[in-house]
PDB file of C-alpha atoms and ligand atoms in Angstrom:
ATOM      1  CA  MET A   1     -10.037  -0.792   5.615  1.00 60.00           C
ATOM      2  CA  ASN A   2     -12.075   1.464   7.841  1.00 84.00           C
ATOM      3  CA  GLY A   3     -12.465   5.221   7.435  1.00 88.00           C
ATOM      4  CA  THR A   4      -9.972   6.149  10.154  1.00 92.00           C
ATOM      5  CA  ILE A   5      -7.265   4.068   8.505  1.00 94.00           C
ATOM      6  CA  VAL A   6      -8.012   5.385   5.007  1.00 94.00           C
ATOM      7  CA  ARG A   7      -7.912   8.988   6.243  1.00 94.00           C
ATOM      8  CA  ALA A   8      -4.655   8.371   8.106  1.00 96.00           C
ATOM      9  CA  SER A   9      -3.158   6.706   5.020  1.00 96.00           C
ATOM     10  CA  LYS A  10      -4.072   9.612   2.741  1.00 95.00           C
ATOM     11  CA  PHE A  11      -2.665  12.076   5.247  1.00 97.00           C
ATOM     12  CA  MET A  12       0.558  10.076   5.573  1.00 97.00           C
ATOM     13  CA  SER A  13       0.889   9.927   1.756  1.00 97.00           C
ATOM     14  CA  LEU A  14       0.528  13.687   1.623  1.00 97.00           C
ATOM     15  CA  VAL A  15       3.128  14.500   4.278  1.00 98.00           C
ATOM     16  CA  LEU A  16       5.613  11.695   3.531  1.00 98.00           C
ATOM     17  CA  ARG A  17       5.572  12.170  -0.259  1.00 97.00           C
ATOM     18  CA  HIS A  18       4.636  15.725  -1.057  1.00 97.00           C
ATOM     19  CA  ARG A  19       4.132  18.238   1.751  1.00 97.00           C
ATOM     20  CA  PRO A  20       6.098  17.478   4.948  1.00 97.00           C
ATOM     21  CA  ASP A  21       6.392  21.259   5.311  1.00 97.00           C
ATOM     22  CA  LYS A  22       2.615  21.487   5.737  1.00 96.00           C
ATOM     23  CA  ILE A  23       3.017  20.153   9.290  1.00 96.00           C
ATOM     24  CA  GLY A  24       6.660  21.189   9.869  1.00 96.00           C
ATOM     25  CA  LEU A  25       7.953  17.628   9.487  1.00 97.00           C
ATOM     26  CA  SER A  26      11.537  16.936   8.381  1.00 96.00           C
ATOM     27  CA  LEU A  27      12.408  14.031   6.144  1.00 97.00           C
ATOM     28  CA  ASP A  28      16.037  12.945   5.948  1.00 97.00           C
ATOM     29  CA  ALA A  29      17.892  12.650   2.630  1.00 96.00           C
ATOM     30  CA  ASN A  30      16.461   9.172   2.113  1.00 96.00           C
ATOM     31  CA  GLY A  31      12.886  10.177   2.871  1.00 97.00           C
ATOM     32  CA  TRP A  32      12.665   8.857   6.448  1.00 98.00           C
ATOM     33  CA  ALA A  33      10.742  10.640   9.194  1.00 98.00           C
ATOM     34  CA  ARG A  34      10.965   9.772  12.862  1.00 98.00           C
ATOM     35  CA  ILE A  35       7.634   8.286  13.941  1.00 98.00           C
ATOM     36  CA  ASP A  36       7.726  10.393  17.118  1.00 97.00           C
ATOM     37  CA  ASP A  37       8.119  13.527  14.974  1.00 97.00           C
ATOM     38  CA  LEU A  38       5.280  12.473  12.662  1.00 98.00           C
ATOM     39  CA  ILE A  39       2.956  12.037  15.652  1.00 97.00           C
ATOM     40  CA  ARG A  40       4.040  15.321  17.263  1.00 97.00           C
ATOM     41  CA  CYS A  41       3.828  17.397  14.079  1.00 96.00           C
ATOM     42  CA  SER A  42       0.445  15.886  13.228  1.00 96.00           C
ATOM     43  CA  GLU A  43      -0.889  16.757  16.675  1.00 94.00           C
ATOM     44  CA  LEU A  44       0.135  20.373  16.134  1.00 90.00           C
ATOM     45  CA  ALA A  45      -1.883  20.286  12.899  1.00 86.00           C
ATOM     46  CA  ASP A  46      -4.846  18.786  14.795  1.00 88.00           C
ATOM     47  CA  ILE A  47      -4.539  15.359  13.212  1.00 89.00           C
ATOM     48  CA  SER A  48      -4.568  12.521  15.645  1.00 92.00           C
ATOM     49  CA  LEU A  49      -2.095   9.772  14.744  1.00 95.00           C
ATOM     50  CA  SER A  50      -1.014   7.229  17.333  1.00 96.00           C
ATOM     51  CA  ARG A  51       1.820   4.752  17.030  1.00 96.00           C
ATOM     52  CA  ASP A  52      -0.763   1.925  16.862  1.00 97.00           C
ATOM     53  CA  LEU A  53      -2.715   3.631  14.083  1.00 97.00           C
ATOM     54  CA  ILE A  54       0.482   4.211  12.087  1.00 97.00           C
ATOM     55  CA  HIS A  55       1.420   0.549  12.481  1.00 97.00           C
ATOM     56  CA  GLU A  56      -2.056  -0.467  11.377  1.00 97.00           C
ATOM     57  CA  VAL A  57      -1.813   1.742   8.269  1.00 97.00           C
ATOM     58  CA  VAL A  58       1.564   0.220   7.392  1.00 97.00           C
ATOM     59  CA  ALA A  59       0.313  -3.337   7.906  1.00 96.00           C
ATOM     60  CA  THR A  60      -3.040  -3.059   6.130  1.00 95.00           C
ATOM     61  CA  ASN A  61      -2.163  -0.743   3.260  1.00 93.00           C
ATOM     62  CA  ASP A  62      -3.275  -2.346  -0.004  1.00 90.00           C
ATOM     63  CA  LYS A  63      -0.161  -1.252  -1.868  1.00 92.00           C
ATOM     64  CA  LYS A  64       2.285  -1.355   1.046  1.00 95.00           C
ATOM     65  CA  ARG A  65       2.852   2.356   0.498  1.00 96.00           C
ATOM     66  CA  PHE A  66       4.805   2.849   3.736  1.00 98.00           C
ATOM     67  CA  VAL A  67       7.889   1.158   5.115  1.00 97.00           C
ATOM     68  CA  LEU A  68       9.244   1.084   8.671  1.00 97.00           C
ATOM     69  CA  SER A  69      12.977   1.175   9.358  1.00 96.00           C
ATOM     70  CA  ASP A  70      14.580  -1.955  10.803  1.00 95.00           C
ATOM     71  CA  ASP A  71      14.640  -0.436  14.286  1.00 96.00           C
ATOM     72  CA  GLY A  72      10.962   0.519  13.979  1.00 95.00           C
ATOM     73  CA  GLN A  73      11.634   4.171  14.832  1.00 97.00           C
ATOM     74  CA  ARG A  74      11.284   5.696  11.374  1.00 98.00           C
ATOM     75  CA  ILE A  75       8.848   5.551   8.458  1.00 98.00           C
ATOM     76  CA  ARG A  76       8.941   6.516   4.792  1.00 98.00           C
ATOM     77  CA  ALA A  77       6.779   6.263   1.684  1.00 98.00           C
ATOM     78  CA  ALA A  78       7.991   3.463  -0.588  1.00 96.00           C
ATOM     79  CA  GLN A  79       7.545   5.549  -3.763  1.00 95.00           C
ATOM     80  CA  GLY A  80       5.530   8.335  -5.358  1.00 94.00           C
ATOM     81  CA  HIS A  81       7.416  11.337  -3.922  1.00 96.00           C
ATOM     82  CA  SER A  82       7.412  14.814  -5.343  1.00 95.00           C
ATOM     83  CA  VAL A  83       9.763  16.183  -2.656  1.00 96.00           C
ATOM     84  CA  THR A  84      13.437  15.594  -3.310  1.00 93.00           C
ATOM     85  CA  VAL A  85      14.508  12.394  -1.618  1.00 95.00           C
ATOM     86  CA  ASP A  86      17.000   9.729  -2.601  1.00 94.00           C
ATOM     87  CA  LEU A  87      15.361   6.371  -1.971  1.00 94.00           C
ATOM     88  CA  ASP A  88      18.764   4.808  -2.563  1.00 92.00           C
ATOM     89  CA  LEU A  89      17.284   1.851  -4.417  1.00 94.00           C
ATOM     90  CA  PRO A  90      19.626  -0.503  -6.246  1.00 92.00           C
ATOM     91  CA  ARG A  91      19.412  -0.763 -10.009  1.00 95.00           C
ATOM     92  CA  GLN A  92      17.564  -3.867 -11.001  1.00 97.00           C
ATOM     93  CA  GLU A  93      17.041  -5.640 -14.298  1.00 98.00           C
ATOM     94  CA  PRO A  94      13.345  -5.437 -15.220  1.00 98.00           C
ATOM     95  CA  PRO A  95      11.243  -8.122 -16.900  1.00 97.00           C
ATOM     96  CA  THR A  96      11.117  -7.957 -20.712  1.00 97.00           C
ATOM     97  CA  TYR A  97       7.759  -6.176 -20.599  1.00 97.00           C
ATOM     98  CA  LEU A  98       6.245  -3.852 -18.043  1.00 97.00           C
ATOM     99  CA  PHE A  99       2.927  -1.980 -18.099  1.00 97.00           C
ATOM    100  CA  HIS A 100       1.903   1.614 -17.668  1.00 97.00           C
ATOM    101  CA  GLY A 101      -1.715   2.532 -17.071  1.00 96.00           C
ATOM    102  CA  THR A 102      -2.821   5.907 -18.300  1.00 96.00           C
ATOM    103  CA  ALA A 103      -5.932   7.594 -19.712  1.00 94.00           C
ATOM    104  CA  THR A 104      -6.868   7.644 -23.402  1.00 93.00           C
ATOM    105  CA  ARG A 105      -6.761  11.460 -23.389  1.00 94.00           C
ATOM    106  CA  PHE A 106      -2.981  11.391 -22.720  1.00 96.00           C
ATOM    107  CA  VAL A 107      -2.084   8.944 -25.484  1.00 94.00           C
ATOM    108  CA  ALA A 108      -1.465  11.447 -28.306  1.00 94.00           C
ATOM    109  CA  SER A 109       0.964  13.406 -26.146  1.00 96.00           C
ATOM    110  CA  ILE A 110       2.714  10.238 -24.918  1.00 97.00           C
ATOM    111  CA  ARG A 111       3.157   9.083 -28.535  1.00 95.00           C
ATOM    112  CA  GLU A 112       4.916  12.301 -29.267  1.00 96.00           C
ATOM    113  CA  LYS A 113       6.936  12.937 -26.087  1.00 98.00           C
ATOM    114  CA  GLY A 114       7.186   9.543 -24.414  1.00 98.00           C
ATOM    115  CA  LEU A 115       6.348   8.968 -20.741  1.00 98.00           C
ATOM    116  CA  LEU A 116       7.422  11.862 -18.527  1.00 98.00           C
ATOM    117  CA  HIS A 117       7.664  11.636 -14.750  1.00 96.00           C
ATOM    118  CA  GLY A 118       5.934  14.980 -14.192  1.00 94.00           C
ATOM    119  CA  ASN A 119       5.971  16.050 -10.530  1.00 91.00           C
ATOM    120  CA  ARG A 120       7.128  12.681  -9.317  1.00 93.00           C
ATOM    121  CA  HIS A 121      10.714  11.458  -9.457  1.00 91.00           C
ATOM    122  CA  HIS A 122      10.069   8.588 -11.818  1.00 95.00           C
ATOM    123  CA  VAL A 123       7.671   7.111 -14.311  1.00 97.00           C
ATOM    124  CA  HIS A 124       5.791   4.309 -12.512  1.00 97.00           C
ATOM    125  CA  LEU A 125       5.466   0.926 -14.201  1.00 98.00           C
ATOM    126  CA  SER A 126       3.972  -2.354 -13.057  1.00 97.00           C
ATOM    127  CA  SER A 127       4.629  -5.990 -13.787  1.00 96.00           C
ATOM    128  CA  GLU A 128       0.884  -6.700 -13.748  1.00 94.00           C
ATOM    129  CA  GLU A 129      -1.363  -5.539 -16.528  1.00 92.00           C
ATOM    130  CA  GLU A 130      -4.377  -5.305 -14.155  1.00 92.00           C
ATOM    131  CA  THR A 131      -2.531  -2.749 -12.014  1.00 92.00           C
ATOM    132  CA  GLY A 132      -2.198  -0.610 -15.135  1.00 91.00           C
ATOM    133  CA  ILE A 133      -5.961  -0.550 -15.575  1.00 92.00           C
ATOM    134  CA  THR A 134      -6.566   0.554 -11.976  1.00 92.00           C
ATOM    135  CA  VAL A 135      -3.897   3.253 -12.206  1.00 94.00           C
ATOM    136  CA  GLY A 136      -5.253   4.494 -15.566  1.00 94.00           C
ATOM    137  CA  GLN A 137      -8.814   4.724 -14.241  1.00 94.00           C
ATOM    138  CA  ARG A 138      -7.693   7.422 -11.815  1.00 93.00           C
ATOM    139  CA  HIS A 139      -7.209   9.733 -14.799  1.00 94.00           C
ATOM    140  CA  GLY A 140     -10.131   8.796 -17.100  1.00 94.00           C
ATOM    141  CA  THR A 141     -10.817   5.991 -19.573  1.00 93.00           C
ATOM    142  CA  PRO A 142      -7.949   3.618 -18.906  1.00 93.00           C
ATOM    143  CA  VAL A 143      -5.502   2.330 -21.465  1.00 94.00           C
ATOM    144  CA  VAL A 144      -2.555   0.087 -20.716  1.00 95.00           C
ATOM    145  CA  LEU A 145       0.669   0.689 -22.584  1.00 96.00           C
ATOM    146  CA  VAL A 146       3.235  -2.061 -22.949  1.00 96.00           C
ATOM    147  CA  ILE A 147       6.782  -0.951 -22.192  1.00 97.00           C
ATOM    148  CA  ARG A 148       9.743  -2.761 -23.723  1.00 97.00           C
ATOM    149  CA  ALA A 149      11.644  -2.592 -20.458  1.00 98.00           C
ATOM    150  CA  GLY A 150      14.124  -5.340 -21.349  1.00 98.00           C
ATOM    151  CA  ALA A 151      15.204  -3.424 -24.463  1.00 98.00           C
ATOM    152  CA  MET A 152      15.615  -0.226 -22.432  1.00 98.00           C
ATOM    153  CA  TRP A 153      17.764  -2.053 -19.882  1.00 98.00           C
ATOM    154  CA  GLU A 154      19.923  -3.535 -22.658  1.00 98.00           C
ATOM    155  CA  ASN A 155      20.457  -0.009 -23.905  1.00 98.00           C
ATOM    156  CA  GLY A 156      21.778   1.074 -20.527  1.00 98.00           C
ATOM    157  CA  ILE A 157      18.677   2.719 -19.092  1.00 98.00           C
ATOM    158  CA  ALA A 158      18.404   2.355 -15.313  1.00 97.00           C
ATOM    159  CA  PHE A 159      15.479   0.687 -13.579  1.00 98.00           C
ATOM    160  CA  PHE A 160      14.728   0.526  -9.888  1.00 97.00           C
ATOM    161  CA  ARG A 161      12.157  -1.448  -7.959  1.00 96.00           C
ATOM    162  CA  SER A 162      10.558   0.223  -4.960  1.00 95.00           C
ATOM    163  CA  GLU A 163      10.126  -1.596  -1.664  1.00 92.00           C
ATOM    164  CA  ASN A 164       6.475  -2.178  -2.592  1.00 93.00           C
ATOM    165  CA  GLY A 165       7.189  -3.629  -6.024  1.00 94.00           C
ATOM    166  CA  VAL A 166       6.615  -0.627  -8.306  1.00 96.00           C
ATOM    167  CA  TRP A 167       9.102  -0.389 -11.191  1.00 97.00           C
ATOM    168  CA  LEU A 168      10.635   3.041 -11.613  1.00 97.00           C
ATOM    169  CA  THR A 169      12.562   4.657 -14.438  1.00 98.00           C
ATOM    170  CA  GLU A 170      13.275   8.239 -15.322  1.00 97.00           C
ATOM    171  CA  TYR A 171      11.768   8.469 -18.783  1.00 98.00           C
ATOM    172  CA  VAL A 172      10.351   6.144 -21.420  1.00 98.00           C
ATOM    173  CA  ALA A 173      11.003   7.216 -25.005  1.00 98.00           C
ATOM    174  CA  PRO A 174       8.218   6.572 -27.573  1.00 97.00           C
ATOM    175  CA  GLU A 175      10.203   3.866 -29.356  1.00 97.00           C
ATOM    176  CA  TYR A 176       9.968   1.656 -26.279  1.00 97.00           C
ATOM    177  CA  ILE A 177       6.190   1.996 -25.961  1.00 96.00           C
ATOM    178  CA  GLN A 178       3.671  -0.304 -27.626  1.00 95.00           C
ATOM    179  CA  PHE A 179       0.338   1.427 -28.035  1.00 92.00           C
ATOM    180  CA  PRO A 180      -2.970  -0.446 -28.294  1.00 85.00           C
ATOM    181  CA  ASP A 181      -3.429   0.131 -32.063  1.00 69.00           C
ATOM    182  CA  ASN A 182      -0.192  -1.529 -33.031  1.00 52.00           C
ATOM    183  CA  ASN A 183      -0.454  -4.089 -30.259  1.00 46.00           C
ATOM    184  CA  PRO A 184      -4.113  -5.093 -30.153  1.00 43.00           C
ATOM    185  CA  THR A 185      -3.356  -8.431 -28.554  1.00 44.00           C
ATOM    186  CA  ARG A 186      -1.620  -6.866 -25.522  1.00 52.00           C
ATOM    187  CA  ALA A 187       1.738  -8.017 -24.278  1.00 49.00           C
ATOM    188  CA  PRO A 188       2.840 -11.135 -26.100  1.00 50.00           C
ATOM    189  CA  ILE A 189       5.021 -12.476 -23.300  1.00 52.00           C
ATOM    190  CA  ARG A 190       5.475 -11.918 -19.629  1.00 46.00           C
ATOM    191  CA  SER A 191       8.893 -13.080 -18.623  1.00 48.00           C
ATOM    192  CA  GLU A 192       9.454 -13.077 -14.866  1.00 45.00           C
TER     193      GLU A 192
HETATM  194  C1  LIG B 201       0.677  10.788 -17.742  1.00 69.78           C
HETATM  195  C2  LIG B 201      -0.354   5.605  -7.687  1.00 69.78           C
HETATM  196  C3  LIG B 201       0.689  13.383 -21.229  1.00 69.78           C
HETATM  197  C4  LIG B 201       0.846   9.445 -17.095  1.00 69.78           C
HETATM  198  C5  LIG B 201      -0.303   4.608  -8.820  1.00 69.78           C
HETATM  199  C6  LIG B 201      -0.130   9.558 -15.936  1.00 69.78           C
HETATM  200  C7  LIG B 201       1.093   4.718  -9.337  1.00 69.78           C
HETATM  201  C8  LIG B 201       1.603  11.966 -19.704  1.00 69.78           C
HETATM  202  C9  LIG B 201      -0.047  11.025 -15.580  1.00 69.78           C
HETATM  203  C10 LIG B 201       1.536   6.086  -8.900  1.00 69.78           C
HETATM  204  C11 LIG B 201       2.853  12.017 -20.365  1.00 69.78           C
HETATM  205  C12 LIG B 201       0.753  11.270 -14.325  1.00 69.78           C
HETATM  206  C13 LIG B 201       1.803   6.957 -10.094  1.00 69.78           C
HETATM  207  C14 LIG B 201       2.943  12.808 -21.530  1.00 69.78           C
HETATM  208  C15 LIG B 201       3.051  10.710 -18.683  1.00 69.78           C
HETATM  209  N1  LIG B 201       1.852  13.467 -21.926  1.00 69.78           N
HETATM  210  N2  LIG B 201       0.536  12.643 -20.138  1.00 69.78           N
HETATM  211  N3  LIG B 201       4.087  12.915 -22.240  1.00 69.78           N
HETATM  212  N4  LIG B 201       3.715  11.225 -19.696  1.00 69.78           N
HETATM  213  N5  LIG B 201       1.763  11.150 -18.671  1.00 69.78           N
HETATM  214  O1  LIG B 201      -0.424  10.239 -10.860  1.00 69.78           O
HETATM  215  O2  LIG B 201       1.634   6.748 -13.129  1.00 69.78           O
HETATM  216  O3  LIG B 201      -1.896   5.144  -5.078  1.00 69.78           O
HETATM  217  O4  LIG B 201       1.799  11.312 -11.513  1.00 69.78           O
HETATM  218  O5  LIG B 201       0.513   8.406 -17.992  1.00 69.78           O
HETATM  219  O6  LIG B 201      -0.614   3.318  -8.390  1.00 69.78           O
HETATM  220  O7  LIG B 201      -0.742   7.652 -12.822  1.00 69.78           O
HETATM  221  O8  LIG B 201      -0.337   7.078  -5.143  1.00 69.78           O
HETATM  222  O9  LIG B 201       1.344   9.009 -12.223  1.00 69.78           O
HETATM  223  O10 LIG B 201      -1.429   9.221 -16.352  1.00 69.78           O
HETATM  224  O11 LIG B 201       1.992   3.771  -8.870  1.00 69.78           O
HETATM  225  O12 LIG B 201       0.400   4.894  -4.171  1.00 69.78           O
HETATM  226  O13 LIG B 201       0.608  11.683 -16.667  1.00 69.78           O
HETATM  227  O14 LIG B 201       0.490   6.614  -8.098  1.00 69.78           O
HETATM  228  O15 LIG B 201       0.097   5.056  -6.526  1.00 69.78           O
HETATM  229  O16 LIG B 201      -0.016  10.872 -13.224  1.00 69.78           O
HETATM  230  O17 LIG B 201       0.607   7.082 -10.862  1.00 69.78           O
HETATM  231  P1  LIG B 201       0.662  10.434 -11.870  1.00 69.78           P
HETATM  232  P2  LIG B 201       0.655   7.577 -12.360  1.00 69.78           P
HETATM  233  P3  LIG B 201      -0.474   5.539  -5.140  1.00 69.78           P
END
């Protein structure tokens, strides 16, 4: 990805997930912005986004962070919001095990309190262990926790899957988390 696309992608993440108000953009209840509005509001903030550039960001984004509406007129972030939006995702049964990448410095607190969603709407989980390592590295020395997602689901806890394949749930209690010390051999099974 070239620099223009990366910069546009970071800017779009900021305004479509966290700070639409920064450029006077309105998101609807489900997190959609009109592409025309995004271009116009960005221009006012001296950021140059064209329809072609937006399409290129959507198409080339490594994590498919953005989704276009069926009619091609609107765009939203697939996940990761801190602003209040209802992504209106259906509940979906997760695989038996999912992964959460974090940093070693957070482990003691997670053991005690479980996984909290913080500013975002959900705790983010992945079906791939490698993704957990990349996500954890953003915060420090990475550690991948194994989440007993199947057991949570059986106990009535809701799971959602974002349009770009990230698993979302509101909270993960400590009893559903396998930490490296008591699970040195990583996830025993991956049922998908
Ligand atoms: C940690 C990226 C202490 C949690 C990624 C994480 C992801 C606790 C950090 C998406 C805790 C929050 C989300 C507790 C949780 N005590 N620390 N009780 N509970 N934490 O960035 O999951 O590139 O909000 O482990 O790929 O790192 O933006 O969440 O380390 O999908 O598209 O608190 O962001 O996607 O950090 O990342 P974040 P995350 P994008």
